Amino acid sequence: MTKQISFLGCMVFLCAGCTFTPSQPDKEAHIIPAPVYLRQTTDGASFSINAKTPLAYSDNSLRETALQLSAELKTQTGVALPVEEAPSTFRTKSIYLELTDRITTPEPLPETFGISPKEANPADEQYALHISADTLRLTSASAEGIYRAMASLRQLIGVSTFPVQLPALQIYDAPRFAWRGLSLDVSRTFFTVPEVKTVIDMIALYKMNVLHLHLSDHEGWRIQINAYPRLTEIGSAIPNRNRKGGFYTQDDYRELVRYAAERFITLVPEIDMPGHTAAAFASYPEMKNAVPSGSATNSAGVNMVALDPDDPAAMLLVKNVLSELASLTPGNYIHIGGDETFGMPKEKYERFVEKTRNMVREEIRKNIVGWQEISRTRIGAGDVIQHWIALDMEGSLESPDVASAIPPEMLKAMKELFAEAPGDITRAIEKQARIIISPARFAYLDFPYRETGVDSLQETERQRLGLSFYPRTTVEESWNWNPTTFNPLIEATHIAGVEAVIWCETIESISDLQFLLLPRLSGVAEKGWSPQETTGWEMYKKRLAGQSPMWEKAGWNYFKSSLIDWE
Ligand code: ACM
């Protein structure tokens, strides 16, 4: 079967902050995130890819990337294109990967805001993709930019059977934000290395460049630490909703780092501290609890725990854990958690974050990320906070469901936490910390879906998955926001990047995880990459519909929202 991809119409609009007037691809172009600039030539020309079309590269440093593209296209189409080096001559009738000093664009690309997770130049991700009757050329100043171009090309090809005709077009593209990620909770539900690799494949397809792994929480400790073997002997197997538990050996973790790096994705490991540490306390009960007995109990009536900054044993554990983790982490950032320390005296919380921050910066030589509450401590330039408490979270604590499920002391502590939240942003900005944008309302992918699906067999999954604590939300509502305007306090220059977040209380399997990730993950990816102006809902939902054949081919479960006319 030959797939003819056509472009029916062009919409031209102004793009604030850039001089391009981008044209919007129609539904068949279905690229997510939408490129900054996409123009179809009008002569009807097309490039034909068949099973013999070579994947050629201009420079030996692109060999691995070319092999990667060949492997990814084989997964989609069943055909492995031959890979060849073509150093000096410009290749026609090939898919040509070309490294240049800098890509030439008709007009300047918009500025990229934010922080690169590996402190690279964000301009490395810029690329051009040109298709004419004779050539299909992916051009960038770096292999990383070529890889981002490949994600666009893969979506244009989809799951077509070769030969495929791709219409002549030009794309010039650059990310809006330098940090675009997914935070994955592997503590509530442990996912194996092959399962995490499928998540890396998903985020790679949508040009995300960070996988943030939530490696520890009350429910389980998931990373081998040589100096503290009980963390995994005991902490990875504590009773947790009849789930099987598990942990990554350091070799497993290195394999995930390698697999992600091949896709130009940086792992950001999180050890959630000083609260959320029941698994650590179960492993080393000799540590002192910084929460006074009786001051806060969880919904099971168990006293909350927090590591005590004045307990030398606890701080030694923190230092050893973070040092071992840093040695496994090529990126520049370690996430230290810092959220929801219910019942912990304020001064102790401040001292814990300050000591841990200084240790990470001065001894371990990485930068910290922490959930937004760390803005209430002595953080500063170079630190990153993750904004999660959306402005309307306070109200949700008033619901009768919440009041019946949460003990009064705990509810009081939660209300205090949320009441202080708007001040967190002001404090972070004053302290010159940068902000990862993960407002729960839009970026938490464990909100239950509101609209029904088109497949009635999915109704039990839809009812079961997602935290009932959160309001049900439609795919459109969770997509319809702008990282630079949803909160009037936050400007583009304050932002480090955009992260989707998924917590796994209700999730029992990789299939459950995929059901909540897709289709919303690609929407958050678009908020991180595309200029806001290119992303109207009507066009977006057509592009989204075009993604499902790839998900089905990959065997990824997804929610067939009735708002989308799935292909
Ligand atoms: C969080 O959702 N507690 C960061």
Coordinates of C-alpha atoms and ligand atoms in Angstrom, one line a residue:
M1 CA 0.0 0.0 0.0
T2 CA 1.3 3.4 -0.8
K3 CA 0.4 6.2 1.5
Q4 CA 0.0 9.6 -0.1
I5 CA 0.2 12.3 2.5
S6 CA -1.3 15.6 1.5
F7 CA -1.6 19.0 3.0
L8 CA -5.0 20.5 2.4
G9 CA -4.7 24.0 3.8
C10 CA -2.5 26.5 5.4
M11 CA -3.3 28.9 8.2
V12 CA -0.9 31.7 8.6
F13 CA -0.7 33.6 11.9
L14 CA 1.7 35.8 13.8
C15 CA 4.1 34.2 16.3
A16 CA 4.8 36.5 19.2
G17 CA 8.6 36.8 19.8
C18 CA 9.6 35.4 16.5
T19 CA 9.6 36.7 13.0
F20 CA 8.3 33.6 11.3
T21 CA 4.7 33.5 10.2
P22 CA 4.3 29.8 10.7
S23 CA 1.9 27.8 8.6
Q24 CA -0.2 25.2 10.4
P25 CA 0.0 21.6 9.1
D26 CA -3.3 20.1 8.3
K27 CA -4.4 16.8 9.9
E28 CA -2.3 14.6 7.7
A29 CA 0.9 16.3 8.7
H30 CA 0.0 15.4 12.3
I31 CA 3.4 16.4 13.9
I32 CA 3.3 16.8 17.6
P33 CA 4.8 19.1 19.0
A34 CA 3.8 21.4 16.2
P35 CA 6.9 22.7 14.4
V36 CA 7.7 26.5 14.6
Y37 CA 7.6 26.7 10.9
L38 CA 6.2 24.3 8.3
R39 CA 5.6 25.2 4.7
Q40 CA 4.5 22.9 2.0
T41 CA 5.7 23.6 -1.5
T42 CA 2.8 24.0 -3.9
D43 CA 4.1 22.1 -6.9
G44 CA 2.8 18.8 -5.7
A45 CA 6.3 17.2 -5.6
S46 CA 6.9 14.3 -3.3
F47 CA 9.8 12.1 -2.2
S48 CA 9.4 8.4 -2.4
I49 CA 10.9 6.1 0.3
N50 CA 11.2 2.5 -0.5
A51 CA 12.9 -0.4 1.3
K52 CA 16.2 0.3 -0.5
T53 CA 16.3 4.1 0.2
P54 CA 19.6 4.6 2.1
L55 CA 19.9 6.4 5.4
A56 CA 23.1 8.4 4.7
Y57 CA 25.0 10.6 7.1
S58 CA 27.5 13.3 6.4
D59 CA 29.8 12.8 9.4
N60 CA 30.9 9.7 11.3
S61 CA 29.6 11.2 14.6
L62 CA 26.1 10.7 13.2
R63 CA 26.5 7.0 12.7
E64 CA 24.8 5.9 15.9
T65 CA 21.9 8.4 15.3
A66 CA 21.4 7.0 11.8
L67 CA 21.4 3.4 13.1
Q68 CA 18.9 4.6 15.7
L69 CA 16.6 6.1 13.0
S70 CA 16.8 2.9 11.0
A71 CA 15.8 0.8 14.1
E72 CA 13.0 3.2 15.0
L73 CA 11.6 3.1 11.4
K74 CA 11.8 -0.7 11.4
T75 CA 9.6 -0.8 14.5
Q76 CA 7.1 1.5 12.8
T77 CA 7.1 0.1 9.2
G78 CA 8.7 -3.3 9.5
V79 CA 11.6 -2.3 7.1
A80 CA 15.2 -1.6 8.1
L81 CA 16.6 1.0 5.7
P82 CA 20.3 0.5 4.9
V83 CA 22.7 2.9 6.7
E84 CA 25.7 4.4 4.8
E85 CA 28.3 7.1 5.4
A86 CA 28.4 9.7 2.6
P87 CA 31.0 12.2 3.9
S88 CA 31.5 14.8 1.3
T89 CA 29.1 14.5 -1.6
F90 CA 25.5 15.5 -1.1
R91 CA 23.4 12.5 -1.5
T92 CA 20.2 12.5 -3.6
K93 CA 17.5 9.8 -3.3
S94 CA 18.6 9.2 0.2
I95 CA 17.4 10.2 3.7
Y96 CA 20.4 12.4 4.4
L97 CA 21.5 13.3 7.9
E98 CA 23.7 16.4 7.7
L99 CA 25.7 18.1 10.3
T100 CA 26.4 21.8 9.7
D101 CA 28.0 24.6 11.7
R102 CA 24.6 26.3 12.0
I103 CA 21.4 25.8 10.2
T104 CA 20.4 28.5 7.8
T105 CA 16.8 29.7 8.3
P106 CA 15.0 32.2 6.2
E107 CA 14.3 34.2 9.4
P108 CA 15.6 33.8 12.9
L109 CA 14.0 31.0 15.0
P110 CA 12.4 32.1 18.3
E111 CA 14.5 32.2 21.5
T112 CA 14.6 29.0 23.7
F113 CA 13.9 29.8 27.3
G114 CA 14.9 27.7 30.3
I115 CA 17.7 25.4 31.4
S116 CA 19.1 22.4 29.6
P117 CA 19.2 19.3 32.0
K118 CA 22.8 18.6 30.9
E119 CA 23.7 22.3 30.7
A120 CA 24.1 22.0 26.9
N121 CA 23.4 24.9 24.5
P122 CA 19.6 24.7 23.8
A123 CA 20.3 25.8 20.2
D124 CA 21.7 22.3 19.7
E125 CA 18.1 21.0 19.4
Q126 CA 17.3 23.3 16.4
Y127 CA 16.9 21.5 13.1
A128 CA 15.7 21.8 9.6
L129 CA 13.8 19.1 7.7
H130 CA 13.6 19.6 3.9
I131 CA 11.7 17.3 1.6
S132 CA 11.8 17.7 -2.2
A133 CA 11.4 15.3 -5.1
D134 CA 15.1 14.4 -5.0
T135 CA 16.1 14.7 -1.4
L136 CA 15.0 14.2 2.2
R137 CA 17.4 16.2 4.3
L138 CA 17.6 16.5 8.1
T139 CA 20.1 19.2 9.1
S140 CA 21.3 20.4 12.5
A141 CA 24.4 21.6 14.2
S142 CA 24.3 18.6 16.5
A143 CA 23.3 14.9 16.6
E144 CA 20.7 15.9 19.1
G145 CA 19.1 18.3 16.7
I146 CA 19.1 15.5 14.0
Y147 CA 17.4 13.2 16.5
R148 CA 14.7 15.8 17.2
A149 CA 14.2 16.1 13.4
M150 CA 13.9 12.3 13.2
A151 CA 10.9 12.5 15.6
S152 CA 9.1 14.7 13.1
L153 CA 10.1 12.5 10.2
R154 CA 8.9 9.4 12.1
Q155 CA 5.5 11.0 12.6
L156 CA 5.3 12.0 8.9
I157 CA 6.0 8.3 7.9
G158 CA 3.7 6.8 10.6
V159 CA 3.1 3.1 10.1
S160 CA 2.9 3.3 6.3
T161 CA 4.0 0.3 4.3
F162 CA 6.8 1.3 1.9
P163 CA 6.9 2.7 -0.6
V164 CA 5.7 5.9 1.0
Q165 CA 5.3 9.3 -0.7
L166 CA 6.1 12.3 1.5
P167 CA 5.0 15.7 0.1
A168 CA 7.7 18.3 -0.5
L169 CA 7.9 20.6 2.5
Q170 CA 10.3 22.7 4.7
I171 CA 10.4 22.6 8.4
Y172 CA 12.5 24.9 10.7
D173 CA 12.1 24.1 14.3
A174 CA 13.4 24.9 17.8
P175 CA 12.2 24.2 21.3
R176 CA 10.3 26.8 23.3
F177 CA 11.8 25.5 26.5
A178 CA 15.1 23.8 27.1
W179 CA 13.8 21.3 29.8
R180 CA 10.8 19.2 28.7
G181 CA 10.1 16.1 30.7
L182 CA 8.0 13.5 32.4
S183 CA 8.2 12.7 36.1
L184 CA 7.4 9.0 36.7
D185 CA 6.5 7.5 40.1
V186 CA 8.3 4.1 40.2
S187 CA 7.8 4.0 44.0
R188 CA 4.0 3.4 44.2
T189 CA 4.3 1.0 41.3
F190 CA 7.6 -0.5 40.3
F191 CA 8.2 -0.7 36.5
T192 CA 10.9 -3.0 35.2
V193 CA 13.8 -1.8 33.0
P194 CA 12.1 -2.9 29.8
E195 CA 8.9 -1.1 30.9
V196 CA 10.7 2.1 31.7
K197 CA 12.3 1.8 28.2
T198 CA 8.9 1.9 26.6
V199 CA 8.2 5.1 28.5
I200 CA 11.5 6.6 27.2
D201 CA 10.4 5.6 23.7
M202 CA 7.1 7.5 24.2
I203 CA 8.7 10.7 25.5
A204 CA 11.4 10.5 22.7
L205 CA 8.7 10.5 20.1
Y206 CA 7.4 13.8 21.5
K207 CA 10.8 15.5 21.7
M208 CA 11.0 15.4 25.5
N209 CA 14.5 15.4 26.9
V210 CA 14.1 14.6 30.6
L211 CA 12.9 11.5 32.4
H212 CA 12.6 12.4 36.1
L213 CA 12.4 9.2 38.2
H214 CA 10.7 9.4 41.6
L215 CA 12.8 6.6 43.1
S216 CA 11.7 6.7 46.7
D217 CA 8.6 7.3 48.7
H218 CA 6.7 5.8 51.6
E219 CA 5.6 2.9 49.5
G220 CA 9.0 1.8 48.3
W221 CA 12.7 2.4 47.8
R222 CA 13.7 1.6 44.2
I223 CA 17.5 2.2 43.8
Q224 CA 20.4 0.0 45.0
I225 CA 22.6 2.0 47.3
N226 CA 25.8 0.0 48.2
A227 CA 26.5 1.8 51.5
Y228 CA 22.9 1.1 52.7
P229 CA 21.8 -2.4 51.6
R230 CA 18.7 -2.5 53.7
L231 CA 17.2 0.3 51.6
T232 CA 16.6 -2.3 48.9
E233 CA 16.5 -5.5 51.1
I234 CA 13.7 -4.1 53.2
G235 CA 12.6 -0.8 51.6
S236 CA 11.9 -2.2 48.2
A237 CA 9.6 -4.9 49.5
I238 CA 7.5 -3.2 52.1
P239 CA 3.8 -4.1 51.9
N240 CA 2.2 -1.9 49.3
R241 CA -1.4 -2.6 48.0
N242 CA -0.4 -6.2 47.2
R243 CA 2.1 -4.9 44.6
K244 CA 5.2 -6.8 43.9
G245 CA 7.8 -4.2 44.7
G246 CA 11.3 -4.3 43.2
F247 CA 14.3 -2.0 42.7
Y248 CA 16.9 -1.1 40.1
T249 CA 20.4 -2.4 40.6
Q250 CA 23.1 0.2 39.8
D251 CA 23.7 -1.7 36.6
D252 CA 20.0 -1.5 35.7
Y253 CA 20.1 2.2 36.4
R254 CA 23.2 2.7 34.2
E255 CA 21.3 0.8 31.4
L256 CA 18.4 3.2 31.7
V257 CA 20.9 6.2 31.6
R258 CA 22.5 4.7 28.5
Y259 CA 19.2 3.9 26.7
A260 CA 17.9 7.4 27.5
A261 CA 21.1 9.1 26.4
E262 CA 20.9 7.3 23.0
R263 CA 17.6 9.2 22.6
F264 CA 19.1 12.5 23.9
I265 CA 17.1 12.2 27.1
T266 CA 18.6 13.0 30.5
L267 CA 17.6 11.0 33.6
V268 CA 16.9 13.2 36.7
P269 CA 16.8 11.0 39.8
E270 CA 14.6 12.0 42.7
I271 CA 15.0 10.9 46.3
D272 CA 12.0 12.4 48.0
M273 CA 13.1 13.9 51.4
P274 CA 12.8 14.7 54.2
G275 CA 9.1 13.6 54.2
H276 CA 7.8 10.7 52.0
T277 CA 10.5 8.5 53.6
A278 CA 8.6 5.7 55.4
A279 CA 10.5 3.1 53.2
A280 CA 13.9 4.6 54.4
F281 CA 12.7 4.5 58.0
A282 CA 11.4 0.9 57.6
S283 CA 14.9 0.0 56.5
Y284 CA 16.9 2.0 59.1
P285 CA 14.5 2.5 62.0
E286 CA 17.4 3.8 64.2
M287 CA 17.1 7.2 62.4
K288 CA 15.3 9.9 64.4
N289 CA 11.9 11.1 63.2
A290 CA 11.7 14.9 62.9
V291 CA 7.8 14.7 63.2
P292 CA 6.8 14.9 66.8
S293 CA 4.7 11.9 67.8
G294 CA 1.0 12.6 67.3
S295 CA 1.4 15.9 65.4
A296 CA 0.4 14.4 62.1
T297 CA -0.9 10.9 61.2
N298 CA -1.7 9.6 57.8
S299 CA -5.1 8.2 56.7
A300 CA -4.1 4.8 58.2
G301 CA -3.5 6.5 61.6
V302 CA 0.3 6.1 61.3
N303 CA 2.5 8.9 62.5
M304 CA 4.1 10.8 59.6
V305 CA 7.9 10.6 59.3
A306 CA 10.6 13.0 58.2
L307 CA 14.4 12.8 58.2
D308 CA 15.9 15.0 60.9
P309 CA 18.6 17.4 59.9
D310 CA 20.0 17.2 63.5
D311 CA 20.4 13.4 63.4
P312 CA 23.9 12.6 62.1
A313 CA 22.9 9.1 61.1
A314 CA 20.1 10.5 58.8
M315 CA 22.4 13.1 57.3
L316 CA 25.1 10.5 56.6
L317 CA 22.5 8.4 54.8
V318 CA 21.4 11.4 52.8
K319 CA 25.0 12.1 51.8
N320 CA 25.9 8.5 50.9
V321 CA 22.7 8.1 48.9
L322 CA 23.1 11.3 46.9
S323 CA 26.8 10.7 46.3
E324 CA 26.1 7.2 44.9
L325 CA 23.2 8.5 42.8
A326 CA 25.3 11.4 41.5
S327 CA 28.0 9.0 40.4
L328 CA 25.4 7.2 38.2
T329 CA 24.0 10.5 36.9
P330 CA 25.7 12.2 33.9
G331 CA 23.1 15.1 34.0
N332 CA 23.7 18.1 36.2
Y333 CA 20.6 17.9 38.4
I334 CA 19.5 15.7 41.4
H335 CA 15.9 16.1 42.6
I336 CA 15.7 16.2 46.4
G337 CA 11.9 16.1 46.8
G338 CA 11.0 18.5 49.6
D339 CA 7.2 18.3 49.3
E340 CA 4.5 17.7 51.9
T341 CA 6.5 17.4 55.1
F342 CA 3.3 17.3 57.2
G343 CA 4.0 17.7 60.9
M344 CA 7.7 18.6 60.6
P345 CA 8.6 21.8 62.5
K346 CA 9.4 24.6 60.0
E347 CA 12.8 25.3 61.3
K348 CA 13.8 21.7 60.9
Y349 CA 12.5 21.6 57.4
E350 CA 14.5 24.7 56.5
R351 CA 17.6 23.3 58.1
F352 CA 17.2 20.0 56.2
V353 CA 16.8 21.6 52.8
E354 CA 19.7 24.0 53.5
K355 CA 22.1 21.3 54.6
T356 CA 21.1 19.0 51.7
R357 CA 21.3 21.8 49.1
N358 CA 24.8 22.8 50.3
M359 CA 26.0 19.2 50.3
V360 CA 24.7 18.6 46.8
R361 CA 26.2 21.8 45.4
E362 CA 29.5 21.9 47.3
E363 CA 30.4 18.3 47.9
I364 CA 28.5 16.3 45.2
R365 CA 28.8 19.1 42.6
K366 CA 25.4 18.9 41.1
N367 CA 22.5 21.3 41.2
I368 CA 19.2 20.7 43.0
V369 CA 15.6 20.5 41.9
G370 CA 12.9 20.3 44.6
W371 CA 9.2 20.5 44.7
Q372 CA 8.0 24.1 45.2
E373 CA 7.9 24.1 49.0
I374 CA 11.7 24.4 49.0
S375 CA 11.2 28.0 48.0
R376 CA 10.4 28.5 51.7
T377 CA 14.1 27.9 52.5
R378 CA 17.4 29.5 51.7
I379 CA 17.6 28.5 48.1
G380 CA 19.1 30.7 45.4
A381 CA 20.4 31.1 41.9
G382 CA 21.2 27.8 40.2
D383 CA 18.5 26.0 42.1
V384 CA 15.3 24.8 40.4
I385 CA 11.8 24.5 42.0
Q386 CA 9.0 22.4 40.5
H387 CA 5.7 24.2 40.7
W388 CA 2.9 21.7 41.2
I389 CA 0.3 23.3 43.5
A390 CA -2.1 24.8 41.0
L391 CA -4.0 27.8 42.1
D392 CA -7.3 26.0 42.6
M393 CA -5.9 23.1 44.7
E394 CA -7.0 24.7 48.0
G395 CA -10.7 24.4 47.1
S396 CA -10.5 20.7 46.4
L397 CA -9.6 20.1 50.1
E398 CA -13.1 21.3 51.0
S399 CA -14.8 18.3 49.3
P400 CA -16.6 15.9 51.6
D401 CA -14.7 12.9 50.1
V402 CA -11.4 14.5 51.2
A403 CA -12.7 15.4 54.7
S404 CA -13.9 11.8 55.3
A405 CA -10.6 10.3 54.0
I406 CA -8.0 12.5 55.7
P407 CA -7.5 12.8 59.5
P408 CA -8.3 16.4 60.8
E409 CA -4.6 17.2 61.8
M410 CA -3.4 16.1 58.4
L411 CA -6.1 18.1 56.6
K412 CA -5.1 21.2 58.6
A413 CA -1.5 20.7 57.6
M414 CA -2.5 20.2 54.0
K415 CA -4.5 23.4 54.0
E416 CA -1.6 25.3 55.4
L417 CA 0.6 23.9 52.7
F418 CA -1.7 25.0 49.9
A419 CA -2.4 28.4 51.5
E420 CA 1.3 29.2 51.3
A421 CA 1.6 28.1 47.7
P422 CA 1.1 31.4 45.9
G423 CA 4.0 32.8 47.9
D424 CA 6.3 30.0 46.8
I425 CA 6.4 31.5 43.3
T426 CA 7.2 35.0 44.5
R427 CA 9.8 33.7 46.8
A428 CA 11.5 31.5 44.1
I429 CA 11.6 34.4 41.7
E430 CA 13.0 36.7 44.3
K431 CA 15.7 34.2 45.2
Q432 CA 16.5 33.8 41.5
A433 CA 15.6 30.1 41.4
R434 CA 14.1 28.8 38.1
I435 CA 10.8 27.1 37.8
I436 CA 9.8 23.8 36.3
I437 CA 6.2 24.2 35.3
S438 CA 4.1 21.2 36.4
P439 CA 0.8 22.7 37.6
A440 CA -1.3 19.8 38.8
R441 CA -4.4 21.0 37.0
F442 CA -2.7 20.7 33.6
A443 CA 0.4 18.6 33.9
Y444 CA -0.6 15.9 36.4
L445 CA -1.5 13.0 34.2
D446 CA -3.1 11.0 37.0
F447 CA -6.2 13.2 37.0
P448 CA -9.1 10.9 36.0
Y449 CA -10.6 11.5 32.6
R450 CA -14.0 13.2 32.6
E451 CA -15.4 12.5 29.1
T452 CA -16.3 8.9 28.2
G453 CA -14.3 7.0 25.6
V454 CA -15.4 5.8 22.2
D455 CA -14.6 2.2 23.3
S456 CA -17.1 1.0 26.0
L457 CA -14.6 -1.7 27.0
Q458 CA -12.4 1.1 28.4
E459 CA -15.1 2.3 30.8
T460 CA -13.9 0.3 33.8
E461 CA -10.3 1.5 33.2
R462 CA -11.6 5.1 33.0
Q463 CA -13.5 4.7 36.3
R464 CA -10.6 3.0 38.1
L465 CA -7.6 5.0 37.0
G466 CA -6.6 8.4 38.3
L467 CA -6.8 9.8 41.8
S468 CA -10.4 10.4 43.0
F469 CA -9.0 13.3 45.0
Y470 CA -8.6 15.3 41.8
P471 CA -11.4 16.6 39.7
R472 CA -12.2 14.7 36.6
T473 CA -10.8 16.6 33.6
T474 CA -11.3 16.4 29.8
V475 CA -8.4 15.9 27.4
E476 CA -9.2 19.4 26.1
E477 CA -9.2 21.0 29.5
S478 CA -5.8 19.5 30.4
W479 CA -4.4 20.7 27.1
N480 CA -5.9 24.2 27.1
W481 CA -3.3 26.3 28.9
N482 CA -0.1 28.3 28.3
P483 CA 3.0 27.9 30.5
T484 CA 3.7 31.6 30.4
T485 CA 0.2 32.9 31.2
F486 CA -1.6 30.4 33.4
N487 CA -0.1 32.1 36.4
P488 CA 0.4 35.8 36.1
L489 CA 3.4 35.7 38.4
I490 CA 5.5 33.6 36.1
E491 CA 7.2 35.0 33.0
A492 CA 9.1 33.0 30.4
T493 CA 12.5 34.1 31.8
H494 CA 11.6 32.5 35.2
I495 CA 11.0 29.1 33.7
A496 CA 13.4 26.2 33.6
G497 CA 11.0 24.1 31.5
V498 CA 7.8 22.1 31.5
E499 CA 7.3 18.6 33.0
A500 CA 4.3 16.2 33.0
V501 CA 3.9 14.3 36.2
I502 CA 2.4 10.9 36.9
W503 CA 1.8 9.4 40.3
C504 CA 1.0 5.7 40.5
E505 CA -1.4 5.2 43.5
T506 CA -4.1 3.8 41.2
I507 CA -1.8 2.3 38.6
E508 CA -1.0 -1.4 38.7
S509 CA 0.6 -2.2 35.4
I510 CA 2.4 -0.6 32.4
S511 CA -0.9 -0.8 30.5
D512 CA -2.6 1.3 33.3
L513 CA 0.3 3.7 33.1
Q514 CA 0.0 4.1 29.3
F515 CA -3.8 4.6 29.6
L516 CA -3.2 7.7 31.8
L517 CA -0.2 8.9 29.8
L518 CA -1.8 8.8 26.4
P519 CA -3.1 10.9 24.9
R520 CA -2.3 13.7 27.4
L521 CA 1.5 13.2 27.4
S522 CA 1.9 14.5 23.8
G523 CA -0.1 17.6 24.9
V524 CA 2.3 18.5 27.6
A525 CA 5.2 17.9 25.2
E526 CA 3.6 20.4 22.9
K527 CA 3.4 23.0 25.7
G528 CA 7.2 22.5 26.2
W529 CA 8.3 22.7 22.6
S530 CA 5.9 24.6 20.4
P531 CA 5.2 28.4 20.2
Q532 CA 1.7 28.8 21.8
E533 CA 0.4 30.4 18.7
T534 CA 0.7 27.3 16.6
T535 CA -1.5 25.2 18.8
G536 CA -5.2 25.8 18.5
W537 CA -7.4 22.9 19.9
E538 CA -9.2 22.2 16.6
M539 CA -5.9 21.6 14.7
Y540 CA -4.3 19.9 17.7
K541 CA -7.0 17.3 18.0
K542 CA -6.6 16.4 14.3
R543 CA -2.9 16.0 14.8
L544 CA -3.6 14.0 17.9
A545 CA -5.9 11.7 16.1
G546 CA -3.1 10.9 13.7
Q547 CA -0.9 9.6 16.5
S548 CA -3.0 6.6 17.4
P549 CA -1.8 4.2 14.6
M550 CA 1.8 4.6 15.9
W551 CA 0.6 3.9 19.5
E552 CA -1.3 0.8 18.3
K553 CA 1.7 -0.5 16.3
A554 CA 3.9 0.0 19.3
G555 CA 1.4 -1.9 21.5
W556 CA 0.8 1.2 23.8
N557 CA -2.5 1.4 25.5
Y558 CA -4.3 4.8 25.3
F559 CA -7.6 6.3 26.3
K560 CA -9.8 6.7 23.2
S561 CA -11.4 10.0 24.3
S562 CA -14.7 10.7 22.6
L563 CA -13.4 14.3 22.0
I564 CA -11.0 13.0 19.3
D565 CA -11.9 11.5 15.9
W566 CA -9.3 8.7 16.1
E567 CA -7.9 7.4 12.9
Ligands
ACM1 C1 3.4 16.3 44.9 O1 2.4 16.1 44.2 N1 3.3 16.0 46.2 C2 4.6 16.9 44.5

